[in-house]
PDB file of C-alpha atoms in Angstrom:
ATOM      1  CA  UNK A   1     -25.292 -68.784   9.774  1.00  0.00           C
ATOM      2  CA  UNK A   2     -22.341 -69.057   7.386  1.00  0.00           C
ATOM      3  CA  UNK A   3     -19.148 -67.979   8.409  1.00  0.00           C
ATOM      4  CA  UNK A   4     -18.829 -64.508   8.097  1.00  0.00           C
ATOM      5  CA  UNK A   5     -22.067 -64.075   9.599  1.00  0.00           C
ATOM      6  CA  UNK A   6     -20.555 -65.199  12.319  1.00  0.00           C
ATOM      7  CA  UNK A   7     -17.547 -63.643  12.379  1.00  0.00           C
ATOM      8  CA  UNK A   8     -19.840 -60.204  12.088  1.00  0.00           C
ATOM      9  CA  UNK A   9     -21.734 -61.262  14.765  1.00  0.00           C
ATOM     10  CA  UNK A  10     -19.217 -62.026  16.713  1.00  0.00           C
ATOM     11  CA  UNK A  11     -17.329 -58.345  16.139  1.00  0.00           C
ATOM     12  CA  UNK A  12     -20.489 -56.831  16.894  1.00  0.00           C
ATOM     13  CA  UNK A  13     -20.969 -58.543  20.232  1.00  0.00           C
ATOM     14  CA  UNK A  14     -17.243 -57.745  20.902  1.00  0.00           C
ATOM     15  CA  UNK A  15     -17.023 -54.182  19.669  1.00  0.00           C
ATOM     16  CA  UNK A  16     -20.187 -53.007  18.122  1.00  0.00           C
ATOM     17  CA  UNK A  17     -19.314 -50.366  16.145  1.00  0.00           C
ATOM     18  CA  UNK A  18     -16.625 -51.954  14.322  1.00  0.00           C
ATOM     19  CA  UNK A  19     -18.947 -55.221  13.824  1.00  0.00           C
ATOM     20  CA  UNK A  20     -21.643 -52.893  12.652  1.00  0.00           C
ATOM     21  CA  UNK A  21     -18.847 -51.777   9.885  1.00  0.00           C
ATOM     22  CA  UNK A  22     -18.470 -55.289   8.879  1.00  0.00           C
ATOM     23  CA  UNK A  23     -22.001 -55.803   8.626  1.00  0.00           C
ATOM     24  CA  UNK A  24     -21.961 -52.436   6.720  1.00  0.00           C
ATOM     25  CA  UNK A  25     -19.706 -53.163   4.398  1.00  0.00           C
ATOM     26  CA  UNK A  26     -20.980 -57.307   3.520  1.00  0.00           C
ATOM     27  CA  UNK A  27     -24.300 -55.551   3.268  1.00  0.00           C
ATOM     28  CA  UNK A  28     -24.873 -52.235   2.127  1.00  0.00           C
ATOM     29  CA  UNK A  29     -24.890 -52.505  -1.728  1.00  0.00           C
ATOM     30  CA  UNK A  30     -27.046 -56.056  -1.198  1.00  0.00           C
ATOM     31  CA  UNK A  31     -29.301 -54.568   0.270  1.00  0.00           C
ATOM     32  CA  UNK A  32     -29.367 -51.067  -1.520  1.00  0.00           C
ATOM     33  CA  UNK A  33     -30.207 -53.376  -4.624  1.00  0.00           C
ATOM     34  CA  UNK A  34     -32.662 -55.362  -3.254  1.00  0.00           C
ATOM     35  CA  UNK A  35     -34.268 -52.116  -1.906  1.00  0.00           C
ATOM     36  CA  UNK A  36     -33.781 -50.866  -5.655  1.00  0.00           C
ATOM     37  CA  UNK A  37     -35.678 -53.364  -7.220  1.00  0.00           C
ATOM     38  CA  UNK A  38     -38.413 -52.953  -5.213  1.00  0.00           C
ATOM     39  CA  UNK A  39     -38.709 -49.120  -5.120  1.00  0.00           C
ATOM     40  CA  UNK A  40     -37.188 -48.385  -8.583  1.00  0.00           C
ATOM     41  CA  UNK A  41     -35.756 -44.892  -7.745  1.00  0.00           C
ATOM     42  CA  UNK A  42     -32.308 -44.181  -6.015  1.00  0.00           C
ATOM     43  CA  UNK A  43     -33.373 -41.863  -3.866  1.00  0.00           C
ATOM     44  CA  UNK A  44     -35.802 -43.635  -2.419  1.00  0.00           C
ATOM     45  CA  UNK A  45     -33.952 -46.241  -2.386  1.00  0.00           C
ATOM     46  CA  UNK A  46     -30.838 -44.728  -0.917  1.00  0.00           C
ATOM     47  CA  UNK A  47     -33.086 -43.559   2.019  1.00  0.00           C
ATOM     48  CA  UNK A  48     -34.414 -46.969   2.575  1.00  0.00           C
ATOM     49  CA  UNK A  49     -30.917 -48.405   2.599  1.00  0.00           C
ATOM     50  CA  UNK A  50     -30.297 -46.208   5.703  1.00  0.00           C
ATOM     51  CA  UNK A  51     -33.109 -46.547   7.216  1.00  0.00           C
ATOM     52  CA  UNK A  52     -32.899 -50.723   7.467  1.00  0.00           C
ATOM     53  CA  UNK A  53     -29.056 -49.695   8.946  1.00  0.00           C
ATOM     54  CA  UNK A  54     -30.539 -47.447  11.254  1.00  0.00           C
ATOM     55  CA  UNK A  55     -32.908 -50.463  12.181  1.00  0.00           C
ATOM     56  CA  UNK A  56     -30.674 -53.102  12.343  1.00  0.00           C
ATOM     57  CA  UNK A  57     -28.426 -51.385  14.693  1.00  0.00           C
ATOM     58  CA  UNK A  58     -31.133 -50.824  16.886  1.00  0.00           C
ATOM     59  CA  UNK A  59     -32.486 -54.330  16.866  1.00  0.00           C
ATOM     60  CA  UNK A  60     -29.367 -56.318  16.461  1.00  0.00           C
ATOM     61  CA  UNK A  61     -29.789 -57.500  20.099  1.00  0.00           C
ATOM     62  CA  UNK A  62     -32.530 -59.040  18.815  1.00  0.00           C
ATOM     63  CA  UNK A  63     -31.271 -61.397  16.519  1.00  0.00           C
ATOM     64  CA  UNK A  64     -31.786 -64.573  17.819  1.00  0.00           C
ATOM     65  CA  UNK A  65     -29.049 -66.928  16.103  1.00  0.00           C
ATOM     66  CA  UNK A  66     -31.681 -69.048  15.341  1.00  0.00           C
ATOM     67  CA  UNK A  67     -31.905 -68.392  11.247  1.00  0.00           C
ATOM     68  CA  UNK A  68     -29.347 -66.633   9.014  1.00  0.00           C
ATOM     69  CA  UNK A  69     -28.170 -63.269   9.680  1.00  0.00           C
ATOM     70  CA  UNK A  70     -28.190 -62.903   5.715  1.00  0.00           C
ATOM     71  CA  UNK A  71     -32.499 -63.560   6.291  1.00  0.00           C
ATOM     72  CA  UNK A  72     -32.751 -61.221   9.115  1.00  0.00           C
ATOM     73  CA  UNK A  73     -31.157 -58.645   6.993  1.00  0.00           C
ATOM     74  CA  UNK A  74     -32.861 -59.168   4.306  1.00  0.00           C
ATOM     75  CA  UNK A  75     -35.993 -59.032   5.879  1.00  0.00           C
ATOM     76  CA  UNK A  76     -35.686 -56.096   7.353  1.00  0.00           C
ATOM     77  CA  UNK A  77     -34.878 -54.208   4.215  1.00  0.00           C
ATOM     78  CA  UNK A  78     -37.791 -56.015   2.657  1.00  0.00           C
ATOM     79  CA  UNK A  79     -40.153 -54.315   5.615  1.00  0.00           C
ATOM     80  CA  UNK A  80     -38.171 -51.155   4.765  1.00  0.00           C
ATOM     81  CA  UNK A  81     -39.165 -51.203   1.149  1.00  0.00           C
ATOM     82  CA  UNK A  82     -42.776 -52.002   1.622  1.00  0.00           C
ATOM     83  CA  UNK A  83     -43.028 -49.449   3.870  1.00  0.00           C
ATOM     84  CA  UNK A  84     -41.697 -46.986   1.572  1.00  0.00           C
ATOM     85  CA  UNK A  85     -44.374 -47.980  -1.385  1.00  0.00           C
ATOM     86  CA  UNK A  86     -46.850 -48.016   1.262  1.00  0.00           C
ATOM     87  CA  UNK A  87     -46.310 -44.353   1.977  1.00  0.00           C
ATOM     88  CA  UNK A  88     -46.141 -43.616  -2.055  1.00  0.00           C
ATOM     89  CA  UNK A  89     -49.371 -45.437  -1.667  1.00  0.00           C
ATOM     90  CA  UNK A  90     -50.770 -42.620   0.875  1.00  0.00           C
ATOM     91  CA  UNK A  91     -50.825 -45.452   3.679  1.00  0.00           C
ATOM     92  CA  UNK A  92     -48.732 -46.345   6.755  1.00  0.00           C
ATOM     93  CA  UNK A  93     -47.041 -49.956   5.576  1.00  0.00           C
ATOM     94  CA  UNK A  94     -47.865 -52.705   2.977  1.00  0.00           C
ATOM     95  CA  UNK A  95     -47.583 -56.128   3.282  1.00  0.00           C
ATOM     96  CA  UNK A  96     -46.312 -58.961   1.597  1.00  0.00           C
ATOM     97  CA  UNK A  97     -49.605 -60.570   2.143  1.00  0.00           C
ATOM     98  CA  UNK A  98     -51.985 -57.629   0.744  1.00  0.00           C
ATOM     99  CA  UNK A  99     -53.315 -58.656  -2.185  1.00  0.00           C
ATOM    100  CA  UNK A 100     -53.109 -54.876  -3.399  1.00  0.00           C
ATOM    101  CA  UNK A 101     -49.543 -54.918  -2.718  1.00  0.00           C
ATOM    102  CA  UNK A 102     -48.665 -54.960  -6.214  1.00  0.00           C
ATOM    103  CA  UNK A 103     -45.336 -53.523  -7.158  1.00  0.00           C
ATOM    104  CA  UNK A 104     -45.103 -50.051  -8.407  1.00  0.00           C
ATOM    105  CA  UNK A 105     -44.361 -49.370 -12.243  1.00  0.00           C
ATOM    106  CA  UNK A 106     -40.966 -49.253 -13.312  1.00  0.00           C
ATOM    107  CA  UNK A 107     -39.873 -44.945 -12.451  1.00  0.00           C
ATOM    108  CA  UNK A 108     -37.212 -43.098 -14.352  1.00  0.00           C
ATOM    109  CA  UNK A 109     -34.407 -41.813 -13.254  1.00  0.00           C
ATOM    110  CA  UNK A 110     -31.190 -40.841 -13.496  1.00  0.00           C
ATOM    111  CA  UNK A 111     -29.602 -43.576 -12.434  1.00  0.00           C
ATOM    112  CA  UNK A 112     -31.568 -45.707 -14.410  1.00  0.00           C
ATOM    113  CA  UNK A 113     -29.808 -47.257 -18.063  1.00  0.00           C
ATOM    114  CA  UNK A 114     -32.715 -47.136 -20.021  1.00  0.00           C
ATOM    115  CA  UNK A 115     -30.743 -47.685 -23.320  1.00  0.00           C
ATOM    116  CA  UNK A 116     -30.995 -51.246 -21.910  1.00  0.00           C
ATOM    117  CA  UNK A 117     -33.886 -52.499 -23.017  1.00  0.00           C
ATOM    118  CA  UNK A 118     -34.034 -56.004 -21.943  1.00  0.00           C
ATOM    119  CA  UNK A 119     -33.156 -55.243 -18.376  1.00  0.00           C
ATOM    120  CA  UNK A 120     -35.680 -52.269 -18.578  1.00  0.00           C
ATOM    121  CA  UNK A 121     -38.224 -55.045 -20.098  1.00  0.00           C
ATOM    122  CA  UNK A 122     -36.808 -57.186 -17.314  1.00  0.00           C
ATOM    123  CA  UNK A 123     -37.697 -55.147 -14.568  1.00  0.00           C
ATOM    124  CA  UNK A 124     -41.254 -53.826 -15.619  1.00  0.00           C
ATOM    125  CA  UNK A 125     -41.897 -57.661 -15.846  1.00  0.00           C
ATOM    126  CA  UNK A 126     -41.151 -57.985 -12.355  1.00  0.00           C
ATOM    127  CA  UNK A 127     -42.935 -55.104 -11.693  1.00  0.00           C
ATOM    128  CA  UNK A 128     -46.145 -56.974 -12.977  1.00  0.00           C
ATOM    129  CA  UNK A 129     -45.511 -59.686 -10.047  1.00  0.00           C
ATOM    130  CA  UNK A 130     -47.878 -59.249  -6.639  1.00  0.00           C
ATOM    131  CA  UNK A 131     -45.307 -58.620  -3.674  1.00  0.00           C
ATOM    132  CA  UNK A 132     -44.317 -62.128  -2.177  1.00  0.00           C
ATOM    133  CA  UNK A 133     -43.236 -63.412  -5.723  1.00  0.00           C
ATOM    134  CA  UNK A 134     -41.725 -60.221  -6.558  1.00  0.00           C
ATOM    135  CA  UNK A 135     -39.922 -60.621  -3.635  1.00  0.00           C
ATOM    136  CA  UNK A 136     -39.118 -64.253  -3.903  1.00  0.00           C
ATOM    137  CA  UNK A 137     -37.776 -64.199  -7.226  1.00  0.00           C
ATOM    138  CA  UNK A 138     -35.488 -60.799  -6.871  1.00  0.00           C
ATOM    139  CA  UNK A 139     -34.075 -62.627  -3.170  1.00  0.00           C
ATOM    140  CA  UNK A 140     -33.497 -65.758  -5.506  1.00  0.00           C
ATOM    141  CA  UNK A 141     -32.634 -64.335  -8.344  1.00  0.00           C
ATOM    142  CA  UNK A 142     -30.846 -61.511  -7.441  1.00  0.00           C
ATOM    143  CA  UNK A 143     -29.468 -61.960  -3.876  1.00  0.00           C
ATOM    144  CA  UNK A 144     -29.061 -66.110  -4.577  1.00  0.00           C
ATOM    145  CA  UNK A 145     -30.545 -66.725  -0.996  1.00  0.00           C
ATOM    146  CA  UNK A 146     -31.811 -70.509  -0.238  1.00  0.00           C
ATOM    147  CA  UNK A 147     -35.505 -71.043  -0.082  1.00  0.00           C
ATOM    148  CA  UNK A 148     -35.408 -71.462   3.761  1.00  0.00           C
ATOM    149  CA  UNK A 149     -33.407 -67.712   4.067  1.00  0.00           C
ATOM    150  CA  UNK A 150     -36.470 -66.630   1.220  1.00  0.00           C
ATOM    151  CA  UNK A 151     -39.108 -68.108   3.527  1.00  0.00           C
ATOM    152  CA  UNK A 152     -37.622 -66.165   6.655  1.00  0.00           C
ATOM    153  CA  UNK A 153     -37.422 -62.933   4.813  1.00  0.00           C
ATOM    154  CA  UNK A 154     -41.169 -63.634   4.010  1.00  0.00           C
ATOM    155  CA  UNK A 155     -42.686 -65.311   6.862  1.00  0.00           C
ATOM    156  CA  UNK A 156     -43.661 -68.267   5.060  1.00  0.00           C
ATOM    157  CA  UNK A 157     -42.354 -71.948   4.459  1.00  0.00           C
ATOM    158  CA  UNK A 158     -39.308 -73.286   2.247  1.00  0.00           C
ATOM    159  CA  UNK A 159     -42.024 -74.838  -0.129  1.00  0.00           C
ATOM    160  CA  UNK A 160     -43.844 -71.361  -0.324  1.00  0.00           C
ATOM    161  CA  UNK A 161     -41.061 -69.755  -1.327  1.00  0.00           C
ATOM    162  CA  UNK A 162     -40.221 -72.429  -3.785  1.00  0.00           C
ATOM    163  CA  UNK A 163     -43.600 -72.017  -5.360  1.00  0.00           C
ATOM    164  CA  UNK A 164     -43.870 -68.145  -5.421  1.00  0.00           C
ATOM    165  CA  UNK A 165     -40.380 -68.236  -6.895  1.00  0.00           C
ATOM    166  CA  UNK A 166     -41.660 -70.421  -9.865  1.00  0.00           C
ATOM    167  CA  UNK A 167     -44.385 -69.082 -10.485  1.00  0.00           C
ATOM    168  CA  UNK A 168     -42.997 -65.638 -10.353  1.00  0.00           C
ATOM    169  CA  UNK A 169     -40.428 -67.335 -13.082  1.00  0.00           C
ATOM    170  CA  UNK A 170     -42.733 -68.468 -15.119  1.00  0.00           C
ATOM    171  CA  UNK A 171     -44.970 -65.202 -15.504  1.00  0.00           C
ATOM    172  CA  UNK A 172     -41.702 -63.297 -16.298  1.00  0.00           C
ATOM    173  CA  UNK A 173     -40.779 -65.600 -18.639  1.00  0.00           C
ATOM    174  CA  UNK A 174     -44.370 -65.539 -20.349  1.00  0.00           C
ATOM    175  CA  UNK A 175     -44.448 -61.420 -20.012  1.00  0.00           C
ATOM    176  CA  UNK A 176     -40.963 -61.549 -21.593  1.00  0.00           C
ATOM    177  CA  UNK A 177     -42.207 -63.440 -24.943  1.00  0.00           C
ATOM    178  CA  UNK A 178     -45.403 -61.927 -25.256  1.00  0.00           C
ATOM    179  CA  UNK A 179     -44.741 -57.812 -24.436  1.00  0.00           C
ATOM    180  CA  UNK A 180     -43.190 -55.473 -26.288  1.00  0.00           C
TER     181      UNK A 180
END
């Protein structure tokens, strides 16, 4: 845990509602992009956002200490997400691990700059990626988290993450030279 993970931690052990507005405030527009990515539309996203708040305050006595508050976070929005695509997906949850757990196509909205068309390009190859290397390159990528944090937010090992993250790399960079 770095240390303003700790220091959060700390406030929210001491006075939780004033910890929970640190946490708030190191996290919310993190996570509301990482959420983003995954679900493409504000809205949804938005909702999802406050929904993993909603969750974390619930379950923040059971954080363990053990791994990175950053992770745990992470995580949970990740859980949030794929349970919001696998409701758009008329069932109750996806998984990182379902094979059909592709990401949805790049939506429209308007919050979305489409007059930028090599983040737009950007994003519908990541879109392309099955959900555990979507995931690992937008938490490397995007969020800059270690491959340990990645592999706590996904379950998995350091070298998994690693791998999915490269390979995730390399099949953006191919769908980036090779689509119009």
């Amino acid at each position: 845990m770095n240390v303003n993970d700790k220091e959060i931690f700390l406030a929210i052990r001491k006075h939780p509602e004033e910890g929970f507005r640190k946490l708030m405030a190191a996290y919310m527009q993190p996570v509301y992009w990482h959420i983003r990515r995954m679900v493409s539309v504000h809205a949804d996203a938005e909702d999802a956002t406050q929904e993993t708040f909603v969750r974390i305050y619930r379950s923040i006595g059971q954080y363990s200490q053990t791994g990175s508050l950053r992770a745990w976070v992470f995580r949970i929005a990740t859980n949030e997400a794929l349970r919001l695509l696998g409701r758009r997906a008329g069932r109750t949850t996806l998984s990182l691990d379902d094979a059909s757990a592709d990401v949805m196509a790049l939506k429209q909205d308007e919050w979305f700059d489409s007059s930028d068309k090599l983040s737009a390009k950007l994003q519908r190859a990541i879109h392309t990626l099955p959900a555990k290397q979507q995931a690992a390159f937008n938490l490397r990528y995007y969020d800059d988290l270690s491959y340990d944090e990645i592999a706590e937010v996904t379950a998995s090992t350091a070298a998994a993450a690693k791998a999915n993250y490269h390979v995730a790399k390399e099949k953006i960079i191919d769908y980036m030279y090779h689509n119009d």
